Amino acid sequence: PEFRMLKRVLFSLVLLAGFGAGLATPASAQSVSDTYSADDLVSTGGQFFGSVSQGLATVVERAVSQFGLPNAYILGEDAGGALFAGARYGEGTMYTRNQGEHPIFWQGPSIGIDFGGDGSKVMMLVYNLSSVSAVYERYPGVDGSAYVVGGIGMTVMKYGDVVLVPIRSGVGLRAGLNVGYLKFTQEPTWNPF
C-alpha cells in the first residue's frame, strides 16, 4: 500500500510540474484588492478543515508561489467512488471579493485503474476568474494527489484562463489513478456528464 501511494504521488508530481510550467500566472494580472492573501487562505482553511489542517499552510504556500494570489475560493465537500469507472459529486460555496458568495456544485466521471470510495472536505483556489459565470465549465484532470503534506493533497485543473487548485483532506479507501473531469454548475445534478 505504501509503494502504491508513493508511486501515485511521484507520478502526480511529474504531472503537476509539467502542468504548472504552462499554468503559472503572473500575480500582477489581477488587482491586489480582488485577491486573497496566503494568510487569509490559511486562516479560512484552518477553520474549515479543523484538526487536520497541519499541512495546509505548506500546501497553500506552494500554490501561491506557483500561481500567485487567487481571486476566489470554494469551500465544500465532495465524495466519489469507482470500480474502473467512477464518479465524483460535490457542493459548496464560492467566495469572491467583489462578486459575493455563490452556491456551486460539481460532478464528473472518471475512468482508470481505480477502486473504492472517498469523501473529502475541499478548498479550491480559483485563479483568473473574470466573472462568476466563467467557472461553470468542465475542467479535465488526472486524479491522485499531486502534492501531499500532513494529510492535505493538492491537484491542478485548467479550462481556458481559469485555473482551479483543489486542496482536499478526506477519509475513505480508494486506490489507483484515473482521468476524468469535473463539471461545475449552479444547480445540483446526478448526471456526471
mmCIF file of C-alpha atoms in Angstrom:
data_model
loop_
_atom_site.group_PDB
_atom_site.id
_atom_site.type_symbol
_atom_site.label_atom_id
_atom_site.label_comp_id
_atom_site.label_asym_id
_atom_site.label_seq_id
_atom_site.Cartn_x
_atom_site.Cartn_y
_atom_site.Cartn_z
ATOM 1 C CA PRO A 1 0.000 0.000 0.000
ATOM 2 C CA GLU A 2 2.804 2.477 0.815
ATOM 3 C CA PHE A 3 4.532 1.718 -2.501
ATOM 4 C CA ARG A 4 1.310 2.386 -4.448
ATOM 5 C CA MET A 5 0.799 5.705 -2.654
ATOM 6 C CA LEU A 6 4.417 6.703 -3.282
ATOM 7 C CA LYS A 7 4.016 5.757 -6.948
ATOM 8 C CA ARG A 8 0.820 7.898 -7.210
ATOM 9 C CA VAL A 9 2.500 10.849 -5.523
ATOM 10 C CA LEU A 10 5.585 10.672 -7.750
ATOM 11 C CA PHE A 11 3.512 10.320 -10.929
ATOM 12 C CA SER A 12 1.285 13.195 -9.884
ATOM 13 C CA LEU A 13 4.266 15.414 -9.015
ATOM 14 C CA VAL A 14 5.609 14.878 -12.524
ATOM 15 C CA LEU A 15 2.207 15.852 -13.938
ATOM 16 C CA LEU A 16 1.976 18.899 -11.670
ATOM 17 C CA ALA A 17 5.444 20.048 -12.666
ATOM 18 C CA GLY A 18 4.536 19.769 -16.359
ATOM 19 C CA PHE A 19 1.115 21.342 -15.817
ATOM 20 C CA GLY A 20 2.498 24.085 -13.587
ATOM 21 C CA ALA A 21 5.033 25.256 -16.129
ATOM 22 C CA GLY A 22 2.246 26.108 -18.562
ATOM 23 C CA LEU A 23 -0.235 27.362 -15.974
ATOM 24 C CA ALA A 24 1.764 29.842 -13.914
ATOM 25 C CA THR A 25 0.090 33.214 -13.885
ATOM 26 C CA PRO A 26 1.807 36.471 -13.004
ATOM 27 C CA ALA A 27 0.487 37.917 -9.751
ATOM 28 C CA SER A 28 0.253 41.345 -11.406
ATOM 29 C CA ALA A 29 -2.512 40.111 -13.748
ATOM 30 C CA GLN A 30 -5.099 40.759 -11.024
ATOM 31 C CA SER A 31 -5.682 43.694 -8.746
ATOM 32 C CA VAL A 32 -4.436 43.045 -5.208
ATOM 33 C CA SER A 33 -7.789 44.235 -3.817
ATOM 34 C CA ASP A 34 -9.528 41.422 -5.762
ATOM 35 C CA THR A 35 -7.292 38.635 -4.454
ATOM 36 C CA TYR A 36 -6.890 36.650 -1.238
ATOM 37 C CA SER A 37 -3.536 36.559 0.568
ATOM 38 C CA ALA A 38 -1.895 33.332 1.676
ATOM 39 C CA ASP A 39 -2.587 34.330 5.299
ATOM 40 C CA ASP A 40 -6.316 34.816 4.511
ATOM 41 C CA LEU A 41 -6.463 31.391 2.867
ATOM 42 C CA VAL A 42 -4.582 29.582 5.647
ATOM 43 C CA SER A 43 -6.790 31.199 8.305
ATOM 44 C CA THR A 44 -10.042 30.385 6.480
ATOM 45 C CA GLY A 45 -8.850 26.908 5.517
ATOM 46 C CA GLY A 46 -7.664 26.180 9.052
ATOM 47 C CA GLN A 47 -11.118 26.957 10.426
ATOM 48 C CA PHE A 48 -12.754 24.902 7.656
ATOM 49 C CA PHE A 49 -10.509 21.815 7.823
ATOM 50 C CA GLY A 50 -10.158 21.845 11.616
ATOM 51 C CA SER A 51 -7.719 19.483 13.280
ATOM 52 C CA VAL A 52 -6.354 18.015 10.027
ATOM 53 C CA SER A 53 -5.050 21.366 8.808
ATOM 54 C CA GLN A 54 -1.405 20.959 9.872
ATOM 55 C CA GLY A 55 -0.163 20.709 6.270
ATOM 56 C CA LEU A 56 -2.481 23.413 4.917
ATOM 57 C CA ALA A 57 -0.029 26.328 5.234
ATOM 58 C CA THR A 58 2.643 24.449 3.287
ATOM 59 C CA VAL A 59 0.221 23.432 0.531
ATOM 60 C CA VAL A 60 -1.244 26.968 0.225
ATOM 61 C CA GLU A 61 2.250 28.488 0.096
ATOM 62 C CA ARG A 62 3.140 26.031 -2.668
ATOM 63 C CA ALA A 63 0.043 27.015 -4.698
ATOM 64 C CA VAL A 64 0.613 30.761 -4.166
ATOM 65 C CA SER A 65 4.292 30.510 -5.129
ATOM 66 C CA GLN A 66 3.363 28.665 -8.310
ATOM 67 C CA PHE A 67 0.197 30.521 -9.396
ATOM 68 C CA GLY A 68 0.093 33.815 -7.462
ATOM 69 C CA LEU A 69 -2.870 35.019 -5.401
ATOM 70 C CA PRO A 70 -6.340 33.633 -6.225
ATOM 71 C CA ASN A 71 -9.262 35.971 -6.815
ATOM 72 C CA ALA A 72 -11.829 33.451 -5.495
ATOM 73 C CA TYR A 73 -12.011 30.269 -3.487
ATOM 74 C CA ILE A 74 -14.538 27.495 -2.930
ATOM 75 C CA LEU A 75 -15.239 25.707 0.364
ATOM 76 C CA GLY A 76 -17.249 22.495 0.193
ATOM 77 C CA GLU A 77 -17.418 18.737 0.439
ATOM 78 C CA ASP A 78 -17.325 16.012 -2.164
ATOM 79 C CA ALA A 79 -17.463 12.254 -2.446
ATOM 80 C CA GLY A 80 -16.560 9.779 -5.134
ATOM 81 C CA GLY A 81 -16.341 6.117 -5.885
ATOM 82 C CA ALA A 82 -15.030 3.890 -8.616
ATOM 83 C CA LEU A 83 -14.714 0.380 -9.892
ATOM 84 C CA PHE A 84 -12.630 1.139 -13.023
ATOM 85 C CA ALA A 85 -15.209 3.789 -13.996
ATOM 86 C CA GLY A 86 -16.310 6.213 -11.334
ATOM 87 C CA ALA A 87 -17.973 9.485 -10.477
ATOM 88 C CA ARG A 88 -17.459 12.385 -8.063
ATOM 89 C CA TYR A 89 -20.087 14.780 -6.705
ATOM 90 C CA GLY A 90 -19.625 17.865 -4.581
ATOM 91 C CA GLU A 91 -21.185 21.065 -3.373
ATOM 92 C CA GLY A 92 -20.022 24.212 -1.682
ATOM 93 C CA THR A 93 -19.875 27.990 -1.751
ATOM 94 C CA MET A 94 -17.650 30.137 -3.951
ATOM 95 C CA TYR A 95 -16.336 33.293 -2.281
ATOM 96 C CA THR A 96 -15.158 36.350 -4.229
ATOM 97 C CA ARG A 97 -14.075 39.795 -3.012
ATOM 98 C CA ASN A 98 -16.156 41.838 -5.447
ATOM 99 C CA GLN A 99 -18.899 39.476 -6.665
ATOM 100 C CA GLY A 100 -20.137 37.986 -3.371
ATOM 101 C CA GLU A 101 -20.827 34.392 -2.356
ATOM 102 C CA HIS A 102 -22.385 31.849 -4.710
ATOM 103 C CA PRO A 103 -23.542 28.243 -4.199
ATOM 104 C CA ILE A 104 -21.693 25.894 -6.537
ATOM 105 C CA PHE A 105 -21.942 22.200 -7.412
ATOM 106 C CA TRP A 106 -19.559 19.880 -9.232
ATOM 107 C CA GLN A 107 -19.760 16.417 -10.671
ATOM 108 C CA GLY A 108 -17.767 14.367 -13.090
ATOM 109 C CA PRO A 109 -16.955 10.935 -14.454
ATOM 110 C CA SER A 110 -13.598 9.176 -14.320
ATOM 111 C CA ILE A 111 -12.010 6.083 -15.789
ATOM 112 C CA GLY A 112 -8.816 4.280 -14.876
ATOM 113 C CA ILE A 113 -7.233 1.748 -12.591
ATOM 114 C CA ASP A 114 -9.239 2.945 -9.626
ATOM 115 C CA PHE A 115 -11.185 1.127 -6.875
ATOM 116 C CA GLY A 116 -13.012 2.230 -3.721
ATOM 117 C CA GLY A 117 -14.668 5.337 -2.365
ATOM 118 C CA ASP A 118 -13.720 8.508 -0.532
ATOM 119 C CA GLY A 119 -15.191 11.648 0.945
ATOM 120 C CA SER A 120 -13.366 14.955 1.334
ATOM 121 C CA LYS A 121 -13.560 18.445 2.645
ATOM 122 C CA VAL A 122 -12.254 20.589 -0.177
ATOM 123 C CA MET A 123 -10.960 24.129 -0.584
ATOM 124 C CA MET A 124 -10.437 25.145 -4.210
ATOM 125 C CA LEU A 125 -8.312 28.167 -5.046
ATOM 126 C CA VAL A 126 -9.649 29.888 -8.180
ATOM 127 C CA TYR A 127 -7.351 31.938 -10.410
ATOM 128 C CA ASN A 128 -8.132 34.340 -13.288
ATOM 129 C CA LEU A 129 -11.890 34.336 -12.680
ATOM 130 C CA SER A 130 -13.212 37.232 -14.786
ATOM 131 C CA SER A 131 -16.853 36.668 -13.770
ATOM 132 C CA VAL A 132 -18.768 34.167 -11.653
ATOM 133 C CA SER A 133 -20.197 32.502 -14.762
ATOM 134 C CA ALA A 134 -16.668 31.783 -16.070
ATOM 135 C CA VAL A 135 -16.273 28.949 -13.524
ATOM 136 C CA TYR A 136 -19.219 26.933 -14.922
ATOM 137 C CA GLU A 137 -17.214 24.703 -17.293
ATOM 138 C CA ARG A 138 -15.639 21.228 -17.488
ATOM 139 C CA TYR A 139 -12.132 21.018 -16.036
ATOM 140 C CA PRO A 140 -10.128 17.974 -17.164
ATOM 141 C CA GLY A 141 -7.573 16.431 -14.858
ATOM 142 C CA VAL A 142 -5.770 13.428 -13.508
ATOM 143 C CA ASP A 143 -6.910 12.433 -10.035
ATOM 144 C CA GLY A 144 -4.329 11.495 -7.487
ATOM 145 C CA SER A 145 -2.658 13.803 -5.048
ATOM 146 C CA ALA A 146 -0.066 15.806 -6.893
ATOM 147 C CA TYR A 147 1.370 17.343 -3.732
ATOM 148 C CA VAL A 148 0.725 15.941 -0.231
ATOM 149 C CA VAL A 149 1.677 17.382 3.175
ATOM 150 C CA GLY A 150 0.167 16.345 6.509
ATOM 151 C CA GLY A 151 -2.891 14.650 5.019
ATOM 152 C CA ILE A 152 -3.738 17.570 2.728
ATOM 153 C CA GLY A 153 -3.497 16.951 -1.053
ATOM 154 C CA MET A 154 -3.371 19.443 -3.928
ATOM 155 C CA THR A 155 -4.101 18.962 -7.629
ATOM 156 C CA VAL A 156 -4.438 21.399 -10.548
ATOM 157 C CA MET A 157 -7.149 21.759 -13.231
ATOM 158 C CA LYS A 158 -7.483 24.308 -16.028
ATOM 159 C CA TYR A 159 -10.099 25.448 -18.538
ATOM 160 C CA GLY A 160 -9.319 28.465 -20.718
ATOM 161 C CA ASP A 161 -7.730 31.090 -18.474
ATOM 162 C CA VAL A 162 -9.334 29.816 -15.262
ATOM 163 C CA VAL A 163 -7.114 27.640 -13.057
ATOM 164 C CA LEU A 164 -8.551 25.635 -10.148
ATOM 165 C CA VAL A 165 -6.366 24.202 -7.402
ATOM 166 C CA PRO A 166 -8.402 21.772 -5.269
ATOM 167 C CA ILE A 167 -6.928 21.166 -1.803
ATOM 168 C CA ARG A 168 -8.510 18.090 -0.191
ATOM 169 C CA SER A 169 -8.487 16.331 3.141
ATOM 170 C CA GLY A 170 -10.671 13.289 3.449
ATOM 171 C CA VAL A 171 -11.381 9.757 4.511
ATOM 172 C CA GLY A 172 -12.043 6.580 2.608
ATOM 173 C CA LEU A 173 -10.398 3.658 0.945
ATOM 174 C CA ARG A 174 -9.578 4.366 -2.660
ATOM 175 C CA ALA A 175 -6.509 3.309 -4.604
ATOM 176 C CA GLY A 176 -5.421 3.826 -8.164
ATOM 177 C CA LEU A 177 -5.144 6.502 -10.784
ATOM 178 C CA ASN A 178 -7.834 7.882 -13.051
ATOM 179 C CA VAL A 179 -8.511 10.548 -15.637
ATOM 180 C CA GLY A 180 -11.714 12.491 -15.965
ATOM 181 C CA TYR A 181 -13.148 15.937 -15.480
ATOM 182 C CA LEU A 182 -15.208 17.983 -13.067
ATOM 183 C CA LYS A 183 -18.156 19.985 -14.375
ATOM 184 C CA PHE A 184 -19.168 22.997 -12.251
ATOM 185 C CA THR A 185 -22.837 24.036 -12.220
ATOM 186 C CA GLN A 186 -25.222 26.428 -10.465
ATOM 187 C CA GLU A 187 -27.690 23.630 -9.636
ATOM 188 C CA PRO A 188 -27.106 20.062 -8.390
ATOM 189 C CA THR A 189 -27.481 17.208 -10.854
ATOM 190 C CA TRP A 190 -26.971 13.442 -10.726
ATOM 191 C CA ASN A 191 -25.708 13.371 -14.317
ATOM 192 C CA PRO A 192 -21.893 13.334 -14.086
ATOM 193 C CA PHE A 193 -21.550 14.179 -17.776
#
